[in-house]
Short mmCIF file of N, CA, C and O in Angstrom, two decimals:
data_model
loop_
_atom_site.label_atom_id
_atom_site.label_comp_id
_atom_site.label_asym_id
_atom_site.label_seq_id
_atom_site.Cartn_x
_atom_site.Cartn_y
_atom_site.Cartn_z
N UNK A 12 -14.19 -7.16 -48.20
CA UNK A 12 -12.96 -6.58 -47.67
C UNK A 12 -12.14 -7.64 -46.94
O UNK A 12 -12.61 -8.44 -46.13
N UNK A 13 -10.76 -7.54 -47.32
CA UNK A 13 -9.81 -8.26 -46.43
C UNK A 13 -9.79 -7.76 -44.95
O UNK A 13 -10.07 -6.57 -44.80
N UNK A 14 -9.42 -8.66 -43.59
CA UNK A 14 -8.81 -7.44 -42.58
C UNK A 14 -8.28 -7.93 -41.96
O UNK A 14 -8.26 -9.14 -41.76
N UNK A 15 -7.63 -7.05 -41.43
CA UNK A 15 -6.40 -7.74 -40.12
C UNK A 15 -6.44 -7.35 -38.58
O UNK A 15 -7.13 -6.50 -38.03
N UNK A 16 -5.82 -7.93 -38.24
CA UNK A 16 -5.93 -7.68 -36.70
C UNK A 16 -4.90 -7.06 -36.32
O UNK A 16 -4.04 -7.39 -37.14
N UNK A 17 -4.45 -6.37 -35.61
CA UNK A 17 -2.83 -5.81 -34.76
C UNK A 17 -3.13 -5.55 -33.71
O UNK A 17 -4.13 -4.97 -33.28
N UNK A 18 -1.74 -6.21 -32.88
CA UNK A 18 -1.89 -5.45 -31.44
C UNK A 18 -0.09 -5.73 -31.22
O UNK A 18 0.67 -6.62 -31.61
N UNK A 19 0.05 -4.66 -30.52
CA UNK A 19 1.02 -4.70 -29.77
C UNK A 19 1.79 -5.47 -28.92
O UNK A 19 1.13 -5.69 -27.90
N UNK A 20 2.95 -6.00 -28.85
CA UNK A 20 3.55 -7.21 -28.16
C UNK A 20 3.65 -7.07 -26.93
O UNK A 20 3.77 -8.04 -26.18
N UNK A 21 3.62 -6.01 -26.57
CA UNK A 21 3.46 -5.78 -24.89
C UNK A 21 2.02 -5.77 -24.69
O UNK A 21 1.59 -6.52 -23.80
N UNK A 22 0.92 -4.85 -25.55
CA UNK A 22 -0.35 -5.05 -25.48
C UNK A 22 -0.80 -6.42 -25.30
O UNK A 22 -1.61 -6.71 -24.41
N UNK A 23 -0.25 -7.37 -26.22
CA UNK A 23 -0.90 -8.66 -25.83
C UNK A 23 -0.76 -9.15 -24.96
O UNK A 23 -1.77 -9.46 -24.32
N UNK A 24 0.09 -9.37 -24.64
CA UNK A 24 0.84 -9.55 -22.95
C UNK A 24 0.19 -9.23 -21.61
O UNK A 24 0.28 -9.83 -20.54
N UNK A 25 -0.68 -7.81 -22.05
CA UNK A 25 -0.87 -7.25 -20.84
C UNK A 25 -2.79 -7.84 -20.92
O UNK A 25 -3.43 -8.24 -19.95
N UNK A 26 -3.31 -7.71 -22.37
CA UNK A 26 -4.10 -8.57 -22.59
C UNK A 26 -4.72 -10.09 -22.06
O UNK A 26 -5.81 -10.42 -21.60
N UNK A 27 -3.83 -10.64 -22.29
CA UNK A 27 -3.60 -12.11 -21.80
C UNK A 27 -3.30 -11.97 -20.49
O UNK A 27 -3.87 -12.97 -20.05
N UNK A 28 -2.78 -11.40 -19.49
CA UNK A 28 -2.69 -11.45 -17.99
C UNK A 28 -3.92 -10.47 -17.54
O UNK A 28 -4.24 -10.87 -16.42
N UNK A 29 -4.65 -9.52 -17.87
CA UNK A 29 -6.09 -9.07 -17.58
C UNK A 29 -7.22 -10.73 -18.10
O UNK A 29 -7.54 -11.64 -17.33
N UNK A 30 -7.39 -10.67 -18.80
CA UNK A 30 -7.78 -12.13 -19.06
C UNK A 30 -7.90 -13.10 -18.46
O UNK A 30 -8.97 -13.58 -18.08
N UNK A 31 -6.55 -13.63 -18.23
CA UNK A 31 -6.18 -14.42 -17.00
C UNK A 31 -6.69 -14.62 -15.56
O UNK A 31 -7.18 -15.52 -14.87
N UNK A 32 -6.26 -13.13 -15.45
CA UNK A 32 -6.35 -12.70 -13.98
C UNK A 32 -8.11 -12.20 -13.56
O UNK A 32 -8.60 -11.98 -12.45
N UNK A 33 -8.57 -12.15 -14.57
CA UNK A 33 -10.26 -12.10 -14.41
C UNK A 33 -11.40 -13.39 -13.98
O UNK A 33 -12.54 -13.30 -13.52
N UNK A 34 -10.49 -14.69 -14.36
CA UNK A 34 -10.59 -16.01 -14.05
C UNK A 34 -11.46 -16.48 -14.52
O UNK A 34 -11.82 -17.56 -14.05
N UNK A 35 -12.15 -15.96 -15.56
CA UNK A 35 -13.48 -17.03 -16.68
C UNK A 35 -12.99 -16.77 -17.76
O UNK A 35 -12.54 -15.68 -18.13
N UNK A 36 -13.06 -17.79 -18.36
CA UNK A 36 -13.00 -18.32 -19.86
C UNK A 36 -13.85 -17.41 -20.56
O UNK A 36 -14.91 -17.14 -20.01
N UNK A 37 -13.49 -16.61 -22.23
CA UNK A 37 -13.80 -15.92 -22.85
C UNK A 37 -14.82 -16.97 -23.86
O UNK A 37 -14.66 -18.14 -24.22
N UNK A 38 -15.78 -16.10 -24.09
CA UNK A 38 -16.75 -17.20 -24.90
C UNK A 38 -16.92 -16.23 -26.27
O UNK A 38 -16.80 -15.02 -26.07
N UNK A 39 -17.23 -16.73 -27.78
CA UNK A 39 -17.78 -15.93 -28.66
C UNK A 39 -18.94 -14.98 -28.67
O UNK A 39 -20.08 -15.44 -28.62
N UNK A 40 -18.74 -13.77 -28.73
CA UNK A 40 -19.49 -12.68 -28.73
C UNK A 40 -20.81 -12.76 -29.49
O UNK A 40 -20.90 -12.55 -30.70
N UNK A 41 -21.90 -13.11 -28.63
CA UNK A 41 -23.34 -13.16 -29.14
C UNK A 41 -23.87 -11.71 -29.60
O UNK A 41 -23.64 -10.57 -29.18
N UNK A 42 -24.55 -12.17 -30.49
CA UNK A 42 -25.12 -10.69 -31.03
C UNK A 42 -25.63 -9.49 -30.05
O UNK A 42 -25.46 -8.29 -30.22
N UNK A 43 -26.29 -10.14 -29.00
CA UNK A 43 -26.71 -8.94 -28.08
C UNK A 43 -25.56 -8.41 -27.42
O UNK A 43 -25.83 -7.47 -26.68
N UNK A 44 -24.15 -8.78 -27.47
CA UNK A 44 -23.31 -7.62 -27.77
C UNK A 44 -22.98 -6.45 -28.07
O UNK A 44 -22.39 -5.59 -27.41
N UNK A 45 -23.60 -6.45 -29.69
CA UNK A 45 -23.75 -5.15 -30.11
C UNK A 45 -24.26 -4.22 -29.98
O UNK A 45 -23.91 -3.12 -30.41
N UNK A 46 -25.75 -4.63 -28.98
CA UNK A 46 -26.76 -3.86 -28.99
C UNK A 46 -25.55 -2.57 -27.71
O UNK A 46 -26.08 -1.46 -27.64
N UNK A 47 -24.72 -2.62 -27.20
CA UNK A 47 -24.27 -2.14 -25.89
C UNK A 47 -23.09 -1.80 -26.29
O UNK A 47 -22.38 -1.31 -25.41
N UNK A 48 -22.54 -1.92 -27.54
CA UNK A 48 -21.14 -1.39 -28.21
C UNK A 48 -21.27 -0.28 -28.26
O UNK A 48 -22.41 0.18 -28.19
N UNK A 49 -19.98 0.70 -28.42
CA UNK A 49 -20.41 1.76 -28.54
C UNK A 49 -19.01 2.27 -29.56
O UNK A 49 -17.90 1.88 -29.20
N UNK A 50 -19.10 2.97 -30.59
CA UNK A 50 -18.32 3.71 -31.45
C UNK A 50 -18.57 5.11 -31.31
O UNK A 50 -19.59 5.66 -30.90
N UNK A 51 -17.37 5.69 -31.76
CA UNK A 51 -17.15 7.03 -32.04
C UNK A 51 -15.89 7.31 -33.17
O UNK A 51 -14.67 7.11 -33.16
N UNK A 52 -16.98 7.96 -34.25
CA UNK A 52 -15.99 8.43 -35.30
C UNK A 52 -14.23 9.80 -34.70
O UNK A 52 -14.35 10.88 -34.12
N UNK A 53 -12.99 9.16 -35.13
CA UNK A 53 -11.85 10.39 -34.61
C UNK A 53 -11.61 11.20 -35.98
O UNK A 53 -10.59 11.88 -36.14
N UNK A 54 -12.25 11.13 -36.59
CA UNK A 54 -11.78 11.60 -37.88
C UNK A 54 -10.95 11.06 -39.02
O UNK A 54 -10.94 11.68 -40.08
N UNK A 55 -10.10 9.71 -38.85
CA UNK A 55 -9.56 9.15 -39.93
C UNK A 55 -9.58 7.70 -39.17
O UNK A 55 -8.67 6.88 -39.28
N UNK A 56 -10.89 7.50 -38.33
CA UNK A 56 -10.93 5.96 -37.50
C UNK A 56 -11.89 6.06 -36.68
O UNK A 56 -12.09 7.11 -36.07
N UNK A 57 -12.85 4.70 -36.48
CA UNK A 57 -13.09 4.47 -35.42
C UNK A 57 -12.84 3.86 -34.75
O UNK A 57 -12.22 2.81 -34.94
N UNK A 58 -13.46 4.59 -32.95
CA UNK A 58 -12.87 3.90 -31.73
C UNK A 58 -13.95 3.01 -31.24
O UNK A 58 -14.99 3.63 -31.01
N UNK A 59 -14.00 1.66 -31.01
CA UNK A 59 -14.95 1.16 -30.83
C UNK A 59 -14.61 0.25 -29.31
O UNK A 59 -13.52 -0.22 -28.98
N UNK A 60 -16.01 0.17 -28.47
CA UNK A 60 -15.67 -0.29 -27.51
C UNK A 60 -16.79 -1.80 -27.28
O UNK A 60 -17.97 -1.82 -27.61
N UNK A 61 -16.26 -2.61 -26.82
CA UNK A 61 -17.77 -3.70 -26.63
C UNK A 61 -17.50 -4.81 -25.59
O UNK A 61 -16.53 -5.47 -25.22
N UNK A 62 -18.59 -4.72 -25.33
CA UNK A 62 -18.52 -5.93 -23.70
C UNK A 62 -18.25 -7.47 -24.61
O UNK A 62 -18.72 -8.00 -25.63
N UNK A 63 -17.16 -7.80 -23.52
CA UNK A 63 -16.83 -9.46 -24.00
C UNK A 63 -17.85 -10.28 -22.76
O UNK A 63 -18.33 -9.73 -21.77
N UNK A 64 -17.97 -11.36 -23.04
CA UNK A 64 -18.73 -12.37 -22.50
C UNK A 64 -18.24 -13.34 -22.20
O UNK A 64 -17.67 -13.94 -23.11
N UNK A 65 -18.21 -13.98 -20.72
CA UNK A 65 -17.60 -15.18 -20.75
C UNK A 65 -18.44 -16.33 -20.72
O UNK A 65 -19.65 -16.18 -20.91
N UNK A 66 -17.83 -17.85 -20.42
CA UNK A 66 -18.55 -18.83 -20.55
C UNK A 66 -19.55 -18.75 -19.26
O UNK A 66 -20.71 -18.43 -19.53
N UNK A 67 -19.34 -18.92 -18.35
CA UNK A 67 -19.91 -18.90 -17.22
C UNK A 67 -20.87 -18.02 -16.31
O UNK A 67 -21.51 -18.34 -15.31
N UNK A 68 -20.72 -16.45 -17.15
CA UNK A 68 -20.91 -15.26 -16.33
C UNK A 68 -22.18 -14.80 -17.61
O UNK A 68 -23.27 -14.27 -17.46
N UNK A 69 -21.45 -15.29 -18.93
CA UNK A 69 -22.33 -14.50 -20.08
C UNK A 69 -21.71 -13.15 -20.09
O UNK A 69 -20.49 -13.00 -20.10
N UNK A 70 -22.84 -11.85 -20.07
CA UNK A 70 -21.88 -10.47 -20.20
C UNK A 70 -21.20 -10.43 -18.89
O UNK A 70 -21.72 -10.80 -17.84
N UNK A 71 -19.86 -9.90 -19.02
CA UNK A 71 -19.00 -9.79 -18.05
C UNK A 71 -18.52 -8.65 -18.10
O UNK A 71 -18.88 -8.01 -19.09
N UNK A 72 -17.59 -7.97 -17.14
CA UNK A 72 -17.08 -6.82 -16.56
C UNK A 72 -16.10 -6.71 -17.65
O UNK A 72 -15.81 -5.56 -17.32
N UNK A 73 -15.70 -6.82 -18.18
CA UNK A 73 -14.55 -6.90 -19.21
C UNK A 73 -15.55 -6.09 -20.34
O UNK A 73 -16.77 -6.08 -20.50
N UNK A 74 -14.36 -5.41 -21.06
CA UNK A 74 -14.39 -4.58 -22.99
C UNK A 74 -13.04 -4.61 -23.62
O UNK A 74 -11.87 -4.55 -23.23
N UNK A 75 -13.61 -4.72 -24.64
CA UNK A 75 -12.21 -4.87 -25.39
C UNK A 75 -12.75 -3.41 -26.44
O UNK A 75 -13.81 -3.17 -27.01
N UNK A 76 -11.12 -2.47 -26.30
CA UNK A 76 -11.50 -1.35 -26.90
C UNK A 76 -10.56 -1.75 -27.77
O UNK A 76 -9.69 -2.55 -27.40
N UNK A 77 -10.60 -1.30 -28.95
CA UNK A 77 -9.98 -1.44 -30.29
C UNK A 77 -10.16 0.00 -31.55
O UNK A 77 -11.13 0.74 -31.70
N UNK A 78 -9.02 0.00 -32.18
CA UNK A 78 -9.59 1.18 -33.19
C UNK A 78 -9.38 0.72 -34.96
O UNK A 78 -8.44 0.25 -35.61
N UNK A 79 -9.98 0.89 -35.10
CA UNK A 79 -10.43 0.88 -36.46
C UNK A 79 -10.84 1.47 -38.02
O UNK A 79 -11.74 2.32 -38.05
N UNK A 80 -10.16 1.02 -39.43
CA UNK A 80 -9.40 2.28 -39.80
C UNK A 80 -9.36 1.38 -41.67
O UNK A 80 -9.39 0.16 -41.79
N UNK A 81 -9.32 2.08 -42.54
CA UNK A 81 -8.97 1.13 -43.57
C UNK A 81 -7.87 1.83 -44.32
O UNK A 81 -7.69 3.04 -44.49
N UNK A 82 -6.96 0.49 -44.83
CA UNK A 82 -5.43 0.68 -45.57
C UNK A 82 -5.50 -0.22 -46.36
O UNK A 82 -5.62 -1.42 -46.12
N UNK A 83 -5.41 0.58 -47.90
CA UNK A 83 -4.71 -0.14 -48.41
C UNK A 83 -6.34 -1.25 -49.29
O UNK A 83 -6.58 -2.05 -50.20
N UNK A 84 -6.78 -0.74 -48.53
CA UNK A 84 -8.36 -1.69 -49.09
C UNK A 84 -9.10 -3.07 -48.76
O UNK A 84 -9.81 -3.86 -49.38
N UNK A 85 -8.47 -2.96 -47.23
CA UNK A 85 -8.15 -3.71 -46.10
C UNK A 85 -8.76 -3.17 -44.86
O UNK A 85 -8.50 -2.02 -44.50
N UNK A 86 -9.82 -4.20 -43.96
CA UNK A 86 -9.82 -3.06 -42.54
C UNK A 86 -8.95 -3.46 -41.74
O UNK A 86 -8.51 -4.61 -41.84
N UNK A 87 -8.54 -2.61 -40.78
CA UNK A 87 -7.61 -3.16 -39.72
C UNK A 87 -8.34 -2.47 -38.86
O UNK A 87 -8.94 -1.39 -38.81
N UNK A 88 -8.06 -3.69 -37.99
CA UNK A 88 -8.18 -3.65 -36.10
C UNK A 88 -7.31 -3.68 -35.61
O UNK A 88 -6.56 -4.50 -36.12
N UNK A 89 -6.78 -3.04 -34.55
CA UNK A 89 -6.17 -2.56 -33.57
C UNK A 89 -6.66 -2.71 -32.26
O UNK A 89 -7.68 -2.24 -31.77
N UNK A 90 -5.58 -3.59 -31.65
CA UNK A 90 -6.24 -4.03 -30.59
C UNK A 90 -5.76 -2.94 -29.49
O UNK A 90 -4.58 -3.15 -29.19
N UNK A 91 -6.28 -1.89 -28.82
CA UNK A 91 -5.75 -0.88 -28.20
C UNK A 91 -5.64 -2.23 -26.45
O UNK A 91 -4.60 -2.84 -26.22
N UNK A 92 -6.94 -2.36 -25.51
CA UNK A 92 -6.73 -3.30 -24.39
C UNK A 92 -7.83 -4.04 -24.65
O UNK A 92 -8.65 -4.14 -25.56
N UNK A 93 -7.49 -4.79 -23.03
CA UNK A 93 -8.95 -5.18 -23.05
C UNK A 93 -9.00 -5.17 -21.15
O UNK A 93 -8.24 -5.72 -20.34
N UNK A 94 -9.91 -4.53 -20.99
CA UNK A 94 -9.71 -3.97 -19.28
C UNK A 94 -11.42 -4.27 -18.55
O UNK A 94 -12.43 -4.53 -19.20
N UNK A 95 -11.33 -4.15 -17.20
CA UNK A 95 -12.59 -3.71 -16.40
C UNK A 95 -12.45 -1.76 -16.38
O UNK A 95 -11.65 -0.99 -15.86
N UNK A 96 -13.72 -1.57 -17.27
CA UNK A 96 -13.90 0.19 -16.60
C UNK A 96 -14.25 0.91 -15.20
O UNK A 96 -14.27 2.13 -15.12
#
């Protein structure tokens, strides 16, 4: 499958200053990630939620929720935020 990413131009924005303003560097998402993700089918998508990790901290207070969906024969992501709960 092809896929894409989307987010919103204000979303990113608000993205990138939560980010920012959290003050550690985002690191690539190690597998034990997943073990703590959590999805839920809405009926034509899922909503998926998962702890990001930074360099320094490892798992951190931060998730990036996103929804997820296929078009076209393509998945797309949707970047809904990325916040402290």
């Amino acid at each position: 499958h092809d896929f894409e990413i989307k987010i919103d131009t204000a979303e990113a924005l608000h993205v990138y200053h939560t980010i920012d303003s959290y003050g550690y560097l985002l690191s690539s998402l190690p597998d034990e990630a997943w073990y703590t993700a959590s999805c839920r089918w809405m009926g034509i998508y899922w909503q998926i939620l998962v702890d990001l990790f930074t360099e320094d901290e490892g798992l951190s207070d931060l998730v990036l929720f996103l929804d997820a969906y296929e078009k076209n024969d393509s998945l797309v992501f949707e970047i809904c935020s990325v916040h402290v709960p």
